[in-house]
Every structure is written in C-alpha cells, then in structure tokens.
CSV table of C-alpha atoms in Angstrom, one decimal:
chain,number,residue,atom,x,y,z
A,1,UNK,CA,19.5,17.3,28.4
A,2,UNK,CA,18.2,13.7,28.1
A,3,UNK,CA,16.2,14.9,25.4
A,4,UNK,CA,19.0,15.2,23.4
A,5,UNK,CA,20.8,12.0,23.9
A,6,UNK,CA,17.5,10.4,23.2
A,7,UNK,CA,17.7,11.8,19.3
A,8,UNK,CA,21.3,11.5,19.3
A,9,UNK,CA,20.6,7.0,20.1
A,10,UNK,CA,17.5,7.5,17.3
A,11,UNK,CA,20.9,8.1,14.5
A,12,UNK,CA,22.4,5.0,16.0
A,13,UNK,CA,19.5,2.7,13.4
A,14,UNK,CA,21.1,4.9,10.9
A,15,UNK,CA,23.8,2.7,9.7
A,16,UNK,CA,25.0,5.2,6.7
A,17,UNK,CA,26.5,7.4,9.7
A,18,UNK,CA,29.0,7.1,12.0
A,19,UNK,CA,29.3,8.3,15.4
A,20,UNK,CA,30.3,11.3,15.7
A,21,UNK,CA,27.8,11.9,12.7
A,22,UNK,CA,25.2,10.6,14.9
A,23,UNK,CA,26.0,13.4,17.2
A,24,UNK,CA,25.7,15.8,14.8
A,25,UNK,CA,22.5,14.4,13.4
A,26,UNK,CA,20.9,14.6,17.3
A,27,UNK,CA,21.8,18.0,18.1
A,28,UNK,CA,20.9,19.5,15.0
A,29,UNK,CA,17.2,17.5,15.5
A,30,UNK,CA,17.0,18.2,18.7
A,31,UNK,CA,18.2,22.6,18.3
A,32,UNK,CA,14.5,22.1,15.2
A,33,UNK,CA,12.2,20.4,17.9
A,34,UNK,CA,13.1,23.3,20.2
A,35,UNK,CA,14.1,21.0,22.9
A,36,UNK,CA,17.3,23.5,23.8
A,37,UNK,CA,17.0,26.9,23.1
A,38,UNK,CA,19.5,30.0,21.8
A,39,UNK,CA,22.4,30.3,24.7
A,40,UNK,CA,21.8,26.8,25.9
A,41,UNK,CA,24.4,25.1,27.2
A,42,UNK,CA,25.0,21.7,25.2
A,43,UNK,CA,25.9,18.2,27.2
A,44,UNK,CA,30.1,18.7,27.8
A,45,UNK,CA,31.9,16.0,26.0
A,46,UNK,CA,32.5,13.7,29.7
A,47,UNK,CA,29.1,14.2,29.5
A,48,UNK,CA,28.7,12.7,26.0
A,49,UNK,CA,31.1,10.1,26.8
A,50,UNK,CA,29.4,9.1,29.8
A,51,UNK,CA,26.2,9.1,28.7
A,52,UNK,CA,26.7,7.4,25.0
A,53,UNK,CA,29.8,5.3,25.2
A,54,UNK,CA,31.6,7.5,22.5
A,55,UNK,CA,34.9,8.5,22.7
A,56,UNK,CA,36.2,11.5,23.4
A,57,UNK,CA,37.6,12.1,20.0
A,58,UNK,CA,34.8,11.4,18.2
A,59,UNK,CA,32.1,13.8,20.4
A,60,UNK,CA,35.3,16.1,19.4
A,61,UNK,CA,35.1,16.6,15.8
A,62,UNK,CA,31.4,16.4,15.9
A,63,UNK,CA,31.3,19.2,18.6
A,64,UNK,CA,34.0,20.8,15.7
A,65,UNK,CA,31.5,20.6,12.7
A,66,UNK,CA,28.7,22.0,14.7
A,67,UNK,CA,30.8,25.1,15.5
A,68,UNK,CA,31.7,25.0,11.6
A,69,UNK,CA,28.4,25.2,11.3
A,70,UNK,CA,27.8,28.1,13.2
A,71,UNK,CA,25.2,26.2,15.4
A,72,UNK,CA,27.7,25.9,18.4
A,73,UNK,CA,29.9,28.0,19.6
A,74,UNK,CA,32.4,27.3,22.7
A,75,UNK,CA,32.4,30.4,25.6
A,76,UNK,CA,36.2,30.4,27.4
A,77,UNK,CA,36.5,27.4,28.2
A,78,UNK,CA,33.3,27.2,30.0
A,79,UNK,CA,31.4,24.7,27.3
A,80,UNK,CA,29.5,24.9,24.3
A,81,UNK,CA,26.2,26.6,23.8
A,82,UNK,CA,23.6,26.8,21.2
A,83,UNK,CA,24.7,30.0,19.3
A,84,UNK,CA,22.4,32.9,18.0
A,85,UNK,CA,22.5,31.8,14.9
A,86,UNK,CA,20.8,28.8,15.4
A,87,UNK,CA,17.2,29.8,16.3
A,88,UNK,CA,17.1,31.0,12.6
A,89,UNK,CA,18.1,27.9,11.1
A,90,UNK,CA,15.7,26.3,9.2
A,91,UNK,CA,13.7,23.0,9.1
A,92,UNK,CA,15.5,20.4,6.0
A,93,UNK,CA,13.2,18.3,4.5
A,94,UNK,CA,13.8,15.6,1.7
A,95,UNK,CA,11.3,15.2,-0.4
A,96,UNK,CA,11.6,12.9,-2.5
A,97,UNK,CA,9.5,12.3,-6.0
A,98,UNK,CA,9.2,10.0,-8.7
A,99,UNK,CA,9.6,12.3,-11.3
A,100,UNK,CA,8.3,16.1,-12.3
A,101,UNK,CA,5.2,14.6,-14.2
A,102,UNK,CA,2.3,17.3,-14.2
A,103,UNK,CA,0.5,15.7,-11.1
A,104,UNK,CA,4.0,15.5,-9.5
A,105,UNK,CA,4.6,19.2,-10.4
A,106,UNK,CA,1.2,20.2,-8.3
A,107,UNK,CA,2.2,18.3,-5.4
A,108,UNK,CA,5.5,19.8,-5.0
A,109,UNK,CA,4.4,23.7,-5.6
A,110,UNK,CA,1.2,23.5,-3.1
A,111,UNK,CA,3.8,22.0,-0.7
A,112,UNK,CA,6.4,24.4,-1.4
A,113,UNK,CA,4.0,27.5,-0.3
A,114,UNK,CA,2.2,25.8,2.3
A,115,UNK,CA,5.2,24.6,4.4
A,116,UNK,CA,6.8,28.3,4.4
A,117,UNK,CA,10.0,29.9,3.9
A,118,UNK,CA,11.5,28.9,7.4
A,119,UNK,CA,11.8,24.5,5.8
A,120,UNK,CA,14.4,24.1,3.3
A,121,UNK,CA,13.7,21.7,1.4
A,122,UNK,CA,15.9,19.4,-1.0
A,123,UNK,CA,13.4,17.4,-3.6
A,124,UNK,CA,15.2,14.6,-5.7
A,125,UNK,CA,14.0,12.2,-8.7
A,126,UNK,CA,14.1,8.4,-7.8
A,127,UNK,CA,12.4,7.5,-11.3
A,128,UNK,CA,11.1,4.5,-10.1
A,129,UNK,CA,14.5,2.7,-10.2
A,130,UNK,CA,15.3,0.9,-7.3
A,131,UNK,CA,18.9,1.0,-7.1
A,132,UNK,CA,18.7,5.3,-8.1
A,133,UNK,CA,15.6,4.8,-4.7
A,134,UNK,CA,18.5,3.1,-2.9
A,135,UNK,CA,20.9,4.9,-3.3
A,136,UNK,CA,19.1,8.5,-2.5
A,137,UNK,CA,17.7,7.3,1.0
A,138,UNK,CA,21.0,5.8,2.1
A,139,UNK,CA,22.4,9.3,1.1
A,140,UNK,CA,19.6,11.6,2.8
A,141,UNK,CA,19.3,8.9,5.7
A,142,UNK,CA,20.4,11.4,8.9
A,143,UNK,CA,21.5,14.4,7.5
A,144,UNK,CA,17.8,15.8,7.9
A,145,UNK,CA,15.2,16.7,10.0
A,146,UNK,CA,12.4,15.1,8.3
A,147,UNK,CA,11.7,12.9,5.1
A,148,UNK,CA,8.8,13.4,2.6
A,149,UNK,CA,8.6,10.2,0.6
A,150,UNK,CA,6.3,8.8,-2.6
A,151,UNK,CA,8.3,4.7,-2.8
A,152,UNK,CA,9.3,2.5,-5.4
A,153,UNK,CA,6.9,-0.8,-4.8
A,154,UNK,CA,9.3,-3.3,-4.4
A,155,UNK,CA,10.0,-6.4,-1.5
A,156,UNK,CA,13.3,-4.3,-1.1
A,157,UNK,CA,11.6,-1.3,0.1
A,158,UNK,CA,10.9,-1.6,3.8
A,159,UNK,CA,14.5,-3.0,4.4
A,160,UNK,CA,15.9,0.5,2.5
A,161,UNK,CA,13.4,2.8,4.4
A,162,UNK,CA,14.4,0.9,7.9
A,163,UNK,CA,17.9,3.7,7.9
A,164,UNK,CA,15.2,6.2,8.2
A,165,UNK,CA,13.9,7.1,11.8
A,166,UNK,CA,10.2,6.1,11.8
A,167,UNK,CA,8.7,9.1,13.4
A,168,UNK,CA,10.7,11.1,11.2
A,169,UNK,CA,8.8,10.3,7.7
A,170,UNK,CA,5.8,10.8,6.2
A,171,UNK,CA,5.1,8.1,3.0
A,172,UNK,CA,3.1,10.5,-0.1
A,173,UNK,CA,1.2,9.1,-2.9
A,174,UNK,CA,1.6,5.0,-2.3
A,175,UNK,CA,1.7,3.2,0.7
A,176,UNK,CA,4.5,0.6,1.2
A,177,UNK,CA,3.9,-1.5,4.9
A,178,UNK,CA,7.3,-1.3,6.9
A,179,UNK,CA,9.1,-2.7,10.1
A,180,UNK,CA,7.2,0.5,12.9
A,181,UNK,CA,4.4,2.4,11.5
A,182,UNK,CA,5.1,5.5,9.8
A,183,UNK,CA,3.1,8.8,8.9
A,184,UNK,CA,1.3,8.6,5.3
A,185,UNK,CA,-0.8,10.5,3.0
A,186,UNK,CA,-1.9,8.7,0.5
A,187,UNK,CA,-4.0,7.3,-2.2
A,188,UNK,CA,-6.6,4.0,-3.1
A,189,UNK,CA,-6.5,2.8,-6.5
A,190,UNK,CA,-8.0,-0.5,-5.8
A,191,UNK,CA,-11.7,-0.1,-4.6
A,192,UNK,CA,-11.6,3.5,-6.0
A,193,UNK,CA,-11.1,2.3,-8.8
A,194,UNK,CA,-13.3,-0.8,-9.3
A,195,UNK,CA,-16.1,1.9,-8.0
A,196,UNK,CA,-15.6,4.3,-10.2
A,197,UNK,CA,-15.9,2.1,-13.1
A,198,UNK,CA,-19.2,0.4,-11.8
A,199,UNK,CA,-21.1,4.5,-11.6
A,200,UNK,CA,-20.0,4.3,-15.0
A,201,UNK,CA,-21.5,1.3,-16.2
A,202,UNK,CA,-24.0,2.2,-18.6
A,203,UNK,CA,-21.8,4.7,-20.1
A,204,UNK,CA,-19.3,2.4,-20.5
A,205,UNK,CA,-21.6,-0.1,-22.4
A,206,UNK,CA,-22.4,2.2,-24.9
A,207,UNK,CA,-18.5,1.0,-26.7
A,208,UNK,CA,-17.9,-2.6,-28.3
A,209,UNK,CA,-14.9,-2.4,-25.8
A,210,UNK,CA,-11.8,-1.2,-23.6
A,211,UNK,CA,-8.5,-0.7,-24.4
A,212,UNK,CA,-6.4,-0.2,-21.0
A,213,UNK,CA,-2.6,0.9,-21.8
A,214,UNK,CA,-0.5,-0.5,-18.9
A,215,UNK,CA,3.3,-0.3,-19.1
A,216,UNK,CA,4.9,-2.9,-16.8
A,217,UNK,CA,8.0,-1.2,-15.2
A,218,UNK,CA,6.6,2.6,-15.3
A,219,UNK,CA,5.3,2.5,-12.0
A,220,UNK,CA,1.6,2.1,-12.9
A,221,UNK,CA,-0.9,0.7,-9.9
A,222,UNK,CA,-1.3,-2.7,-10.5
A,223,UNK,CA,-4.4,-2.0,-8.8
A,224,UNK,CA,-6.7,-0.5,-11.4
A,225,UNK,CA,-5.1,-3.6,-13.9
A,226,UNK,CA,-6.8,-6.1,-11.8
A,227,UNK,CA,-9.5,-3.9,-10.8
A,228,UNK,CA,-10.8,-2.8,-14.8
A,229,UNK,CA,-10.1,-6.4,-15.5
A,230,UNK,CA,-12.5,-7.3,-12.7
A,231,UNK,CA,-15.3,-4.4,-13.9
A,232,UNK,CA,-15.1,-5.5,-17.8
A,233,UNK,CA,-15.1,-9.7,-16.4
A,234,UNK,CA,-18.0,-9.4,-14.4
A,235,UNK,CA,-19.9,-7.1,-16.9
A,236,UNK,CA,-19.1,-9.1,-20.0
A,237,UNK,CA,-17.7,-6.3,-21.9
A,238,UNK,CA,-14.2,-6.9,-24.1
A,239,UNK,CA,-11.2,-5.4,-22.5
A,240,UNK,CA,-7.1,-5.4,-24.7
A,241,UNK,CA,-4.8,-4.5,-22.0
A,242,UNK,CA,-1.4,-3.2,-24.3
A,243,UNK,CA,1.9,-1.6,-23.3
A,244,UNK,CA,1.1,1.2,-25.4
A,245,UNK,CA,-0.8,3.4,-27.5
A,246,UNK,CA,0.3,2.6,-31.2
A,247,UNK,CA,-0.2,6.5,-33.1
A,248,UNK,CA,-2.9,6.0,-36.0
A,249,UNK,CA,-4.6,3.0,-34.6
A,250,UNK,CA,-7.1,4.8,-33.1
A,251,UNK,CA,-11.2,3.6,-33.7
A,252,UNK,CA,-14.3,4.8,-33.5
A,253,UNK,CA,-16.5,3.5,-30.7
A,254,UNK,CA,-13.6,2.7,-28.3
A,255,UNK,CA,-13.6,3.2,-24.8
A,256,UNK,CA,-9.6,4.6,-23.7
A,257,UNK,CA,-8.3,4.3,-20.8
A,258,UNK,CA,-5.2,5.8,-20.0
A,259,UNK,CA,-2.8,5.7,-17.0
A,260,UNK,CA,-0.1,7.6,-18.2
A,261,UNK,CA,0.1,10.5,-20.4
A,262,UNK,CA,2.7,9.5,-23.0
A,263,UNK,CA,-0.7,7.5,-23.9
A,264,UNK,CA,-3.1,10.0,-23.5
A,265,UNK,CA,-0.8,12.8,-25.8
A,266,UNK,CA,-1.3,10.5,-29.3
A,267,UNK,CA,-4.9,9.5,-28.6
A,268,UNK,CA,-6.0,13.3,-28.4
A,269,UNK,CA,-4.0,13.8,-31.2
A,270,UNK,CA,-5.0,11.1,-33.8
A,271,UNK,CA,-8.6,12.8,-32.4
A,272,UNK,CA,-8.0,16.1,-33.7
A,273,UNK,CA,-6.0,15.1,-36.7
A,274,UNK,CA,-9.5,13.0,-37.9
A,275,UNK,CA,-11.6,15.7,-37.3
A,276,UNK,CA,-13.3,13.5,-34.2
A,277,UNK,CA,-14.8,14.3,-31.2
A,278,UNK,CA,-13.8,12.9,-28.0
A,279,UNK,CA,-17.5,11.7,-26.3
A,280,UNK,CA,-18.9,10.9,-29.6
A,281,UNK,CA,-16.6,9.5,-31.7
A,282,UNK,CA,-14.3,8.0,-29.2
A,283,UNK,CA,-13.9,8.0,-25.1
A,284,UNK,CA,-11.2,8.8,-23.3
A,285,UNK,CA,-10.4,8.9,-19.8
A,286,UNK,CA,-7.5,9.5,-17.7
A,287,UNK,CA,-5.9,8.8,-14.8
A,288,UNK,CA,-4.3,11.8,-13.0
A,289,UNK,CA,-5.6,15.7,-13.0
A,290,UNK,CA,-3.5,18.0,-14.7
A,291,UNK,CA,-4.1,21.7,-15.7
A,292,UNK,CA,-4.0,20.7,-19.5
A,293,UNK,CA,-6.4,18.1,-19.3
A,294,UNK,CA,-9.1,20.8,-18.1
A,295,UNK,CA,-8.2,22.3,-21.6
A,296,UNK,CA,-7.0,20.2,-24.4
A,297,UNK,CA,-9.9,19.0,-27.5
A,298,UNK,CA,-12.3,20.2,-25.2
A,299,UNK,CA,-11.5,18.4,-22.0
A,300,UNK,CA,-10.2,15.4,-20.7
A,301,UNK,CA,-12.5,13.3,-18.2
A,302,UNK,CA,-10.1,12.2,-15.7
A,303,UNK,CA,-10.4,10.0,-12.5
A,304,UNK,CA,-7.7,11.6,-9.8
A,305,UNK,CA,-6.8,11.8,-6.2
A,306,UNK,CA,-6.7,15.3,-5.1
A,307,UNK,CA,-2.5,15.9,-5.2
A,308,UNK,CA,-3.4,19.9,-3.7
A,309,UNK,CA,-4.6,18.2,-0.4
A,310,UNK,CA,-2.0,15.9,-0.3
A,311,UNK,CA,0.7,18.6,-0.7
A,312,UNK,CA,-1.2,20.2,2.1
A,313,UNK,CA,-1.5,17.5,4.7
A,314,UNK,CA,2.0,16.4,4.0
A,315,UNK,CA,3.1,20.3,5.0
A,316,UNK,CA,1.0,20.0,8.4
A,317,UNK,CA,2.9,17.6,8.8
A,318,UNK,CA,6.2,19.0,8.5
A,319,UNK,CA,5.5,22.3,10.5
A,320,UNK,CA,3.5,20.6,13.4
A,321,UNK,CA,5.2,17.0,13.4
A,322,UNK,CA,2.1,14.9,14.4
A,323,UNK,CA,1.6,11.8,13.0
A,324,UNK,CA,-0.6,11.8,10.1
A,325,UNK,CA,-2.6,8.1,8.9
A,326,UNK,CA,-4.6,10.1,5.7
A,327,UNK,CA,-6.3,8.7,1.9
A,328,UNK,CA,-6.9,10.9,0.4
A,329,UNK,CA,-10.2,9.8,-1.7
A,330,UNK,CA,-10.3,9.6,-5.3
A,331,UNK,CA,-13.0,11.8,-7.3
A,332,UNK,CA,-14.0,11.7,-11.0
A,333,UNK,CA,-13.9,14.8,-13.4
A,334,UNK,CA,-16.5,14.6,-16.1
A,335,UNK,CA,-15.3,16.4,-19.1
A,336,UNK,CA,-17.4,14.8,-21.4
A,337,UNK,CA,-15.1,12.5,-23.1
A,338,UNK,CA,-16.4,9.3,-22.9
C-alpha cells in the first residue's frame, strides 16, 4: 500500500492535476509498474483519507473514474480491487517531437517498433514553438505513465518540464538542464562538428569559400554555427553565413553546408538543372541523415547522429524503466558530394 501512496504523492508535484486526478494517475502508474496485481485490494477510502489528507468525496470521485475506465471494480462492499482488465492495460507514453521531418520519422518508426504492441504511444508535435510546447506539456502532465520529449531550447523550458515527474521523463535529441537530473538520449553538436571539419580540412581547403545556411528560429543548433565560425577563423577560410539559399545563386568552387533540407533541395535542383556534378563543380555537406540523401543526384554526404540507435535506447527506457544517460555519436557518411 505504501508504494501506491508514494506514487500518488509524486503527482502532487504536477500543478495541472487536481487531487482526484493525482489519485487516478497514482493508481494507474502503480498498475503499470506492477506494484499491484490482478485481484489485489486497493486502499479503502478511509485509508486514502488518512494517508493523503484528501476529502472522502475527492477519493470517491477518483475511484468512480477508475471504475468507469475498467481499471477498478468494487466487490459487495468489501472494497476496491484491481480488475481483470487492468492487467492487460498498455503502458501509455507521450512522445513529443519537433515535427515529422525525415529523421524524426526514422526515430518514430524505430521507436514504435521497438516498444512493441503493449505500449500505447501518443505523438505530439511542437514545431519549435515554445507556446505550443508549453501547452502540450501542460495537457499531458500526469496523464501518461512515461514521457519521451524532444525539448524546445529556451530559458523557460526547464520550468515547463518541471511539471513532469523527473523519473518518468526522457529527453531525446537535445538536452536541457532541469531542476532534477533526468534521463536523456541525445546528440552533441559542438565538438562533433568541429572535429568533423578538422578531419575534412584538406578537402574543404580546395574550395574558394564555405557557405553555411543558418536560419534563426528554425531550431538549428547554435553550436554548429559557432564551431563552423571557429574552424574557418582558425584556418583563415572564407565563410559566409546566410539565412537561406536563393534559387539560381549556385556557384562553382563553393562548399555549401546545409542544416535544414529546405536549403539542400534547391541547391541540388540547381546543380541538376545546370548539369553540374556534386563533389566536382560544387561541394555539398548536409546535416542529418535520411534515405533520400543516399540516392539523390549520386548521393549527398552527411554528418549525423544515428536516429535509429537513439530510438532503440529511448525504447529501452520505456520497457525497462531504468535511467539512461547516453550521447549518441555523430558520424560522417561520405558519398563524394564535396
């Protein structure tokens, strides 16, 4: 019984939950965590009132909701029991992503397959909009057993995430420091970008300049911009940073670095229209791997984390409920495009 009370008390930290919702969430997670089994009696209303200090009316409302969900049943006034159906309940996971870009789709597909059929995954997209992100977190807080979240990078994000129980939260893709240490399966953008450019220095120096497309507000990692500038400054290479690629502006002898695919595809299209060859007439290096980059115009070289591996580790967190502290390595995939 103590374990159930502990679970309920955990949800008192979620400001968006009423007291009866705290009880519902605490009982549900106790069942999901297999702290109680089929047919096991649950705390009585008097026990709940004594342990939690909640009004009997509040506790009765919570049990009524659990009965309506088929999770709890009452037996001849002997008390409340975990129903037969409850043991077949699936784990409920709130998956919060940026948007359905190709690499996010890769993450989703591997994650969904890896967690299996007994896990219900509800997916939400915040599109790097802080207000949307805050609204999503407020709506899902306390209503899911686990949370797998790609956060918006903003000074307000830690406070938003504090609405969630830290032991039930996994950050993916990006890391933000929260009040309590949370599990994470993320990628690193700064040192990995600088190391990659350093390894490719001889090839980069054959170009007359480097053009990097970096758009503010587009969820691009600032560490990529910072380390491209650092690398070019130290090697005395000419670097132009532009908001976006303008169709028709392609030049020979230039290395184009793209973070978003919105800049990559017009570059490739211009190259095809002019009959130019990637890696010979112009250079292209793109961030984030996707299937189409393997085949388009002979293939586009990328530097990217392994989103499949990231998804597998995220799935392990869901299935095993053990802390994860993982930085998935960034790798260079050479297709001769620069």
